PDB file of C-alpha atoms in Angstrom:
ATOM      1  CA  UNK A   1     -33.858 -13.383  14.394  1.00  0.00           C
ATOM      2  CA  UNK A   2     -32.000 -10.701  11.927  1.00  0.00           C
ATOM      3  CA  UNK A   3     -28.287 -11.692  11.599  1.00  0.00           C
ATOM      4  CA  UNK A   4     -25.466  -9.967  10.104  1.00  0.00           C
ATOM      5  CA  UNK A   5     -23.161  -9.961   6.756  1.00  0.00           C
ATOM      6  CA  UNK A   6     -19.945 -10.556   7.413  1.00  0.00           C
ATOM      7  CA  UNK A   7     -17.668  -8.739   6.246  1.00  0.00           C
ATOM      8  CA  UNK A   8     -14.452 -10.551   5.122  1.00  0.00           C
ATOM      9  CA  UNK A   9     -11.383  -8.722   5.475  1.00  0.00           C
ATOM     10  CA  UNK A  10      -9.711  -8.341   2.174  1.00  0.00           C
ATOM     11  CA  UNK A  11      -6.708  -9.635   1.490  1.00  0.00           C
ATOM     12  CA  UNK A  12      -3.396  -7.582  -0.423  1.00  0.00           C
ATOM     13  CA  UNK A  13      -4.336  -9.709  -3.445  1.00  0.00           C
ATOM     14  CA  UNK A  14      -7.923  -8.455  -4.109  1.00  0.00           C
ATOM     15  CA  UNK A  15      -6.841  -5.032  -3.239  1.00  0.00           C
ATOM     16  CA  UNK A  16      -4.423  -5.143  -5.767  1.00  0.00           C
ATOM     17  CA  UNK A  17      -7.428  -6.071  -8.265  1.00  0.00           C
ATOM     18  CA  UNK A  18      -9.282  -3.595  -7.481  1.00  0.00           C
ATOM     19  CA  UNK A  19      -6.438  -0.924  -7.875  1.00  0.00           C
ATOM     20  CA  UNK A  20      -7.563   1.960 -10.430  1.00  0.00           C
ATOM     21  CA  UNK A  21      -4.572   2.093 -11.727  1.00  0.00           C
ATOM     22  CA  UNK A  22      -3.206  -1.171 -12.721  1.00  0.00           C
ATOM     23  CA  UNK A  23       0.634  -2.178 -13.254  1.00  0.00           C
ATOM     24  CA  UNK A  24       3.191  -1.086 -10.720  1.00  0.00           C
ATOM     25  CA  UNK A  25       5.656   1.763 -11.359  1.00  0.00           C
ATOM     26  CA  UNK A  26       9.306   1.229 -11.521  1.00  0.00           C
ATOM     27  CA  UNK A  27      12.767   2.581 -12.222  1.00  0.00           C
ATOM     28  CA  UNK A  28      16.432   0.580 -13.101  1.00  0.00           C
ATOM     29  CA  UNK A  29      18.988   1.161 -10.678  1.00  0.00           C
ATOM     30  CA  UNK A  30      21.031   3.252 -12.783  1.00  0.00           C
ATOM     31  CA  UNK A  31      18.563   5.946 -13.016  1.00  0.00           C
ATOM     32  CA  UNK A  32      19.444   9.273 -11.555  1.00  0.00           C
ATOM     33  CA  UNK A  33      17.587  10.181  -8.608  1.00  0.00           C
ATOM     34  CA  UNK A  34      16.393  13.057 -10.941  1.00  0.00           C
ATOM     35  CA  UNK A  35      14.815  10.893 -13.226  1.00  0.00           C
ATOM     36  CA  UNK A  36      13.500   9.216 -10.574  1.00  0.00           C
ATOM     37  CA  UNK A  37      11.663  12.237  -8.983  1.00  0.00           C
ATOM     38  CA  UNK A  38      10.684  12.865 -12.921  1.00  0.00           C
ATOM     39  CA  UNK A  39       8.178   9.436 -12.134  1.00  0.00           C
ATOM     40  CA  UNK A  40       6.857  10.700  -8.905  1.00  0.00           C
ATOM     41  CA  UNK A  41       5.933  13.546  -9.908  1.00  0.00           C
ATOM     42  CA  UNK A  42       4.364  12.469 -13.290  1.00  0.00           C
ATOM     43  CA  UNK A  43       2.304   9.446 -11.812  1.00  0.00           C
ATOM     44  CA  UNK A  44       1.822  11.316  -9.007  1.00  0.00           C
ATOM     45  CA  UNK A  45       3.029   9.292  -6.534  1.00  0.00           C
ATOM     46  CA  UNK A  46       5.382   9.337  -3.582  1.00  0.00           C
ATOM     47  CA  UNK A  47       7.185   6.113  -4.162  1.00  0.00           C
ATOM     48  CA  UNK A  48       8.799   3.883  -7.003  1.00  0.00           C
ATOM     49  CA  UNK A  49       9.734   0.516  -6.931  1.00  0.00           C
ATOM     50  CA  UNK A  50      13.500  -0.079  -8.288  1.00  0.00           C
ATOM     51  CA  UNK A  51      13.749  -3.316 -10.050  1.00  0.00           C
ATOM     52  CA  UNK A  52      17.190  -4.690 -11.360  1.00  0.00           C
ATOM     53  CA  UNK A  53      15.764  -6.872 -14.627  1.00  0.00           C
ATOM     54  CA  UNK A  54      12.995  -9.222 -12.870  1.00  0.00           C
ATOM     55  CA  UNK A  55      14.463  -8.817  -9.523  1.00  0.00           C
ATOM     56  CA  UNK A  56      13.007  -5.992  -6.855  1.00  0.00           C
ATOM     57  CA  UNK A  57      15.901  -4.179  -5.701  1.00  0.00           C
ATOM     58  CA  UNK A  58      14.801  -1.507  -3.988  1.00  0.00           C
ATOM     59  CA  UNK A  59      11.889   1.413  -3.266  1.00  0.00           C
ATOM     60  CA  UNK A  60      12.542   5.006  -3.615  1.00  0.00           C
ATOM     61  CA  UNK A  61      10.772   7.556  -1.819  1.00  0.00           C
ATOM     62  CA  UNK A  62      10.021  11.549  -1.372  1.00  0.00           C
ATOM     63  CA  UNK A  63      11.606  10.549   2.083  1.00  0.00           C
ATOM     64  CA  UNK A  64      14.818   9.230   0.629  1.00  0.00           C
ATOM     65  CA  UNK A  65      14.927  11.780  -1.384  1.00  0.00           C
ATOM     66  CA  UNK A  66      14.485  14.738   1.364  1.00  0.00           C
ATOM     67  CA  UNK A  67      17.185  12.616   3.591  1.00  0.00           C
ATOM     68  CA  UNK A  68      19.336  11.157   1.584  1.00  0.00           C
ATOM     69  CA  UNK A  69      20.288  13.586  -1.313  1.00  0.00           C
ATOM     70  CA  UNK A  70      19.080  17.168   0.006  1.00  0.00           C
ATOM     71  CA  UNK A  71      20.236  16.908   3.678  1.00  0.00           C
ATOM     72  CA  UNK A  72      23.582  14.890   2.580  1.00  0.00           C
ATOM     73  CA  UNK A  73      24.442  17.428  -0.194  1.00  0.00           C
ATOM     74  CA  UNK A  74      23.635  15.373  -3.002  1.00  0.00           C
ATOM     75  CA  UNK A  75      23.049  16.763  -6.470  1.00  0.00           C
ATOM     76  CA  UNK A  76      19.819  14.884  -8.095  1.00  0.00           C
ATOM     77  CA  UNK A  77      20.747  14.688 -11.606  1.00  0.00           C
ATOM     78  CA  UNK A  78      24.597  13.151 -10.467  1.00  0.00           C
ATOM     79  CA  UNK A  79      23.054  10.580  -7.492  1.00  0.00           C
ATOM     80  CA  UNK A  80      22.106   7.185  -9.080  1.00  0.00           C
ATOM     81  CA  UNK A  81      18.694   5.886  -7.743  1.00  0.00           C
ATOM     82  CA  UNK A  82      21.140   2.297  -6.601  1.00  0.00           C
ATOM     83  CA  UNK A  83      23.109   4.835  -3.961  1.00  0.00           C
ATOM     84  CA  UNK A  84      20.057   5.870  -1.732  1.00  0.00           C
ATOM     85  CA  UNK A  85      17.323   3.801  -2.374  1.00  0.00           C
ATOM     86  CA  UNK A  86      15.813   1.683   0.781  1.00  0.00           C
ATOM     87  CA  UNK A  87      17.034  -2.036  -0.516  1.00  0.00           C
ATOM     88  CA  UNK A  88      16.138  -4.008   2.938  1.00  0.00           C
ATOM     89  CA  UNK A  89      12.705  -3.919   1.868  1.00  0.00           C
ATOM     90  CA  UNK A  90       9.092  -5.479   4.002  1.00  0.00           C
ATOM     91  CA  UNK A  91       7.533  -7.076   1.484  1.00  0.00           C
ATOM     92  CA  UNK A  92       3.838  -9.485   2.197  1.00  0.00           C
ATOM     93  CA  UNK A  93       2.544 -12.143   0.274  1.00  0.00           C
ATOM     94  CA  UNK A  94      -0.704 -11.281  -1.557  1.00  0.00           C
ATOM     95  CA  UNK A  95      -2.244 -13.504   0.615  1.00  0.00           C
ATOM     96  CA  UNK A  96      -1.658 -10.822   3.445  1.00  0.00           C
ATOM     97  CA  UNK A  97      -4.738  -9.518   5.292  1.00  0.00           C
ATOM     98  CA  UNK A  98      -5.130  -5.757   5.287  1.00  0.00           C
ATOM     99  CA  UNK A  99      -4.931  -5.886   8.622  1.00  0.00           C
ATOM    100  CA  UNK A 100      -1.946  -7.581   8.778  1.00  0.00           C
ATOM    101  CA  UNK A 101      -0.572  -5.121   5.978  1.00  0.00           C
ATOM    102  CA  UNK A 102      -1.703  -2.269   7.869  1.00  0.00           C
ATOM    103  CA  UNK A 103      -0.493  -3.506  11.501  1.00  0.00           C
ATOM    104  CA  UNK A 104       3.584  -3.879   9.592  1.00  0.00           C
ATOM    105  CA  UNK A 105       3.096  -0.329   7.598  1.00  0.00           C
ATOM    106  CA  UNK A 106       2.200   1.044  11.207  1.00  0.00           C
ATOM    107  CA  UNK A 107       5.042  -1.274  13.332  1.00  0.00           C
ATOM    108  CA  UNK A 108       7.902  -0.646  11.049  1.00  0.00           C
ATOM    109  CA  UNK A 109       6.793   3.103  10.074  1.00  0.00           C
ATOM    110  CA  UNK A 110       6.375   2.738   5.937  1.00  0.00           C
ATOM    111  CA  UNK A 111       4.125   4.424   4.086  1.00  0.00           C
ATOM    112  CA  UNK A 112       4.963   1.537   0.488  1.00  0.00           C
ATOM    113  CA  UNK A 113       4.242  -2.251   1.081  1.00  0.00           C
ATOM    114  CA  UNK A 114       5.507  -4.459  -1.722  1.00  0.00           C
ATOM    115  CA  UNK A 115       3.799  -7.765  -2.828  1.00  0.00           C
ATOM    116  CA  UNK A 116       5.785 -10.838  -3.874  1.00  0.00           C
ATOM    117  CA  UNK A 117       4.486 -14.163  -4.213  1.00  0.00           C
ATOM    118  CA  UNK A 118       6.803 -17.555  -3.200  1.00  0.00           C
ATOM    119  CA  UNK A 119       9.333 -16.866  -5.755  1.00  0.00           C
ATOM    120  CA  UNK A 120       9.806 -13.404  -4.223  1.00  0.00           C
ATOM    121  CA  UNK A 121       8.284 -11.959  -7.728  1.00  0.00           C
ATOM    122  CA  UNK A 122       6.970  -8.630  -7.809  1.00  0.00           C
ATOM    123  CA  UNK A 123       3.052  -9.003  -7.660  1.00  0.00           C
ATOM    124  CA  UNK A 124       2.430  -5.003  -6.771  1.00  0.00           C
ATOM    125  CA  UNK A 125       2.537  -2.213  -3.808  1.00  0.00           C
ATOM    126  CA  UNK A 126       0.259  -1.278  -1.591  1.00  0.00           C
ATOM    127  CA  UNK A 127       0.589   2.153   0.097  1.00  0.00           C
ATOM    128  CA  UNK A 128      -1.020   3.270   2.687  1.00  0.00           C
ATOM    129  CA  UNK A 129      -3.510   5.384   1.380  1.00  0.00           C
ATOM    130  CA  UNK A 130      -4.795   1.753  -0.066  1.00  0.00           C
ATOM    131  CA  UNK A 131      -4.942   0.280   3.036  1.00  0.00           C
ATOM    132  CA  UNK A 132      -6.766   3.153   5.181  1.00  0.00           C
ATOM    133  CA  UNK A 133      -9.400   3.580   2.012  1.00  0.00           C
ATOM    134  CA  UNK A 134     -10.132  -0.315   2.569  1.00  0.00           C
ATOM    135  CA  UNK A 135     -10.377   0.226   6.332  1.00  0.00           C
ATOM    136  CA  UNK A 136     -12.943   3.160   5.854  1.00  0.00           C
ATOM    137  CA  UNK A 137     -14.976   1.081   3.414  1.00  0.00           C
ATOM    138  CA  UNK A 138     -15.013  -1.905   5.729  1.00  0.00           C
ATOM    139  CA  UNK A 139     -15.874   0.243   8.529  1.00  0.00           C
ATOM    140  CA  UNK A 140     -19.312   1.858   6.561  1.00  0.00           C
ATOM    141  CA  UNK A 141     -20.131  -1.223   5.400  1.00  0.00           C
ATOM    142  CA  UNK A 142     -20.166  -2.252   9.235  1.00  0.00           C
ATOM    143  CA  UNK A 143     -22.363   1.275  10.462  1.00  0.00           C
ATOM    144  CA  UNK A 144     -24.800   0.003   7.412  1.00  0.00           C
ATOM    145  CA  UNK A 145     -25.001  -3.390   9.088  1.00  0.00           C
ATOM    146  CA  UNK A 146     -25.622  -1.994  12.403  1.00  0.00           C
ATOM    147  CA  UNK A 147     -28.100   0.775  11.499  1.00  0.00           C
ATOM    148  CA  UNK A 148     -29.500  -2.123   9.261  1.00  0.00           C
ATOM    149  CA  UNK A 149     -30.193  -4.267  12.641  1.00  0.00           C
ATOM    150  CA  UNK A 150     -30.987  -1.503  14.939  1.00  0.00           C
ATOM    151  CA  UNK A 151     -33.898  -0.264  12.645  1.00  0.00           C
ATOM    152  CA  UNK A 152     -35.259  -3.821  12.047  1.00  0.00           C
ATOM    153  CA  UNK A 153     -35.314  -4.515  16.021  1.00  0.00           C
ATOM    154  CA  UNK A 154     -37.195  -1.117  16.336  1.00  0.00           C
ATOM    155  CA  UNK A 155     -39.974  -1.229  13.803  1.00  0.00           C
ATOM    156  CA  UNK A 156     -43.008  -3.109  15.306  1.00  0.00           C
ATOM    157  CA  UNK A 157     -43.011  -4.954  12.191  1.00  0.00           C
ATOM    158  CA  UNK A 158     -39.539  -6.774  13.566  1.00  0.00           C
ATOM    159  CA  UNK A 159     -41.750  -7.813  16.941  1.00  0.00           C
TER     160      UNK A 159
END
């Protein structure tokens, strides 16, 4: 009898670990939306995490950005980060499943996921283009497993 690997569903910890690029990108408060935007577009990225000292205070986004400075006739360079930023944040433990990550992201329409442990401390972010990589990945490793099973069961030699 051939049986199959499991594959375990990885959890917001491990994909944090296995993040190329390591440490998590941030901004104070008090910097101008400008700045801000300055960070997104260096990095590359579409989001940055605003943390007062220790403490996560907020995310800012291309989207806050578009709606909250552009359509409300904002200048960027005048706008502190602190006055539009998303601060009711949906954060996950890193114990989070990344289908559990995936399934929020998807209910509550974010593209960012932050990661705190117990004492609500900033572990990292997830976005989504981390979760739907991981989903692809588990979902070749399944095909493999499958093919894998279906060719053994065909050869004679499997008889």
């Amino acid at each position: 009898m051939l049986f199959l690997e499991n594959y375990t569903m990885k959890t917001a910890r491990q994909l944090l670990a296995e993040k190329t690029i390591h440490g998590t990108v941030t901004v104070a408060p008090q910097a101008t939306v400008y700045q801000a935007l300055q960070v997104l577009a260096d990095k590359n990225i579409g989001a940055v995490l605003v943390m007062d000292g220790d403490k996560l205070a907020g995310i800012f986004s291309e989207r806050d950005y578009a709606r909250k400075v552009v359509l409300m006739g904002k200048t960027s360079a005048g706008t502190p980060v602190s006055e539009i930023m998303t601060s009711r944040l949906i954060c996950v433990t890193p114990e989070a499943s990344v289908e559990e990550c995936m399934a929020i992201m998807t209910d509550k329409r974010i593209r960012h996921l932050p990661v705190v442990n117990a004492q609500d401390e900033l572990i990292g972010l997830l976005s989504i283009g981390d979760l739907v990589r991981e989903t692809i990945a588990e979902q070749e490793f399944q095909i493999e497993q499958l093919e894998s099973y279906i060719h053994g069961r065909s050869s004679p030699m499997a008889a």
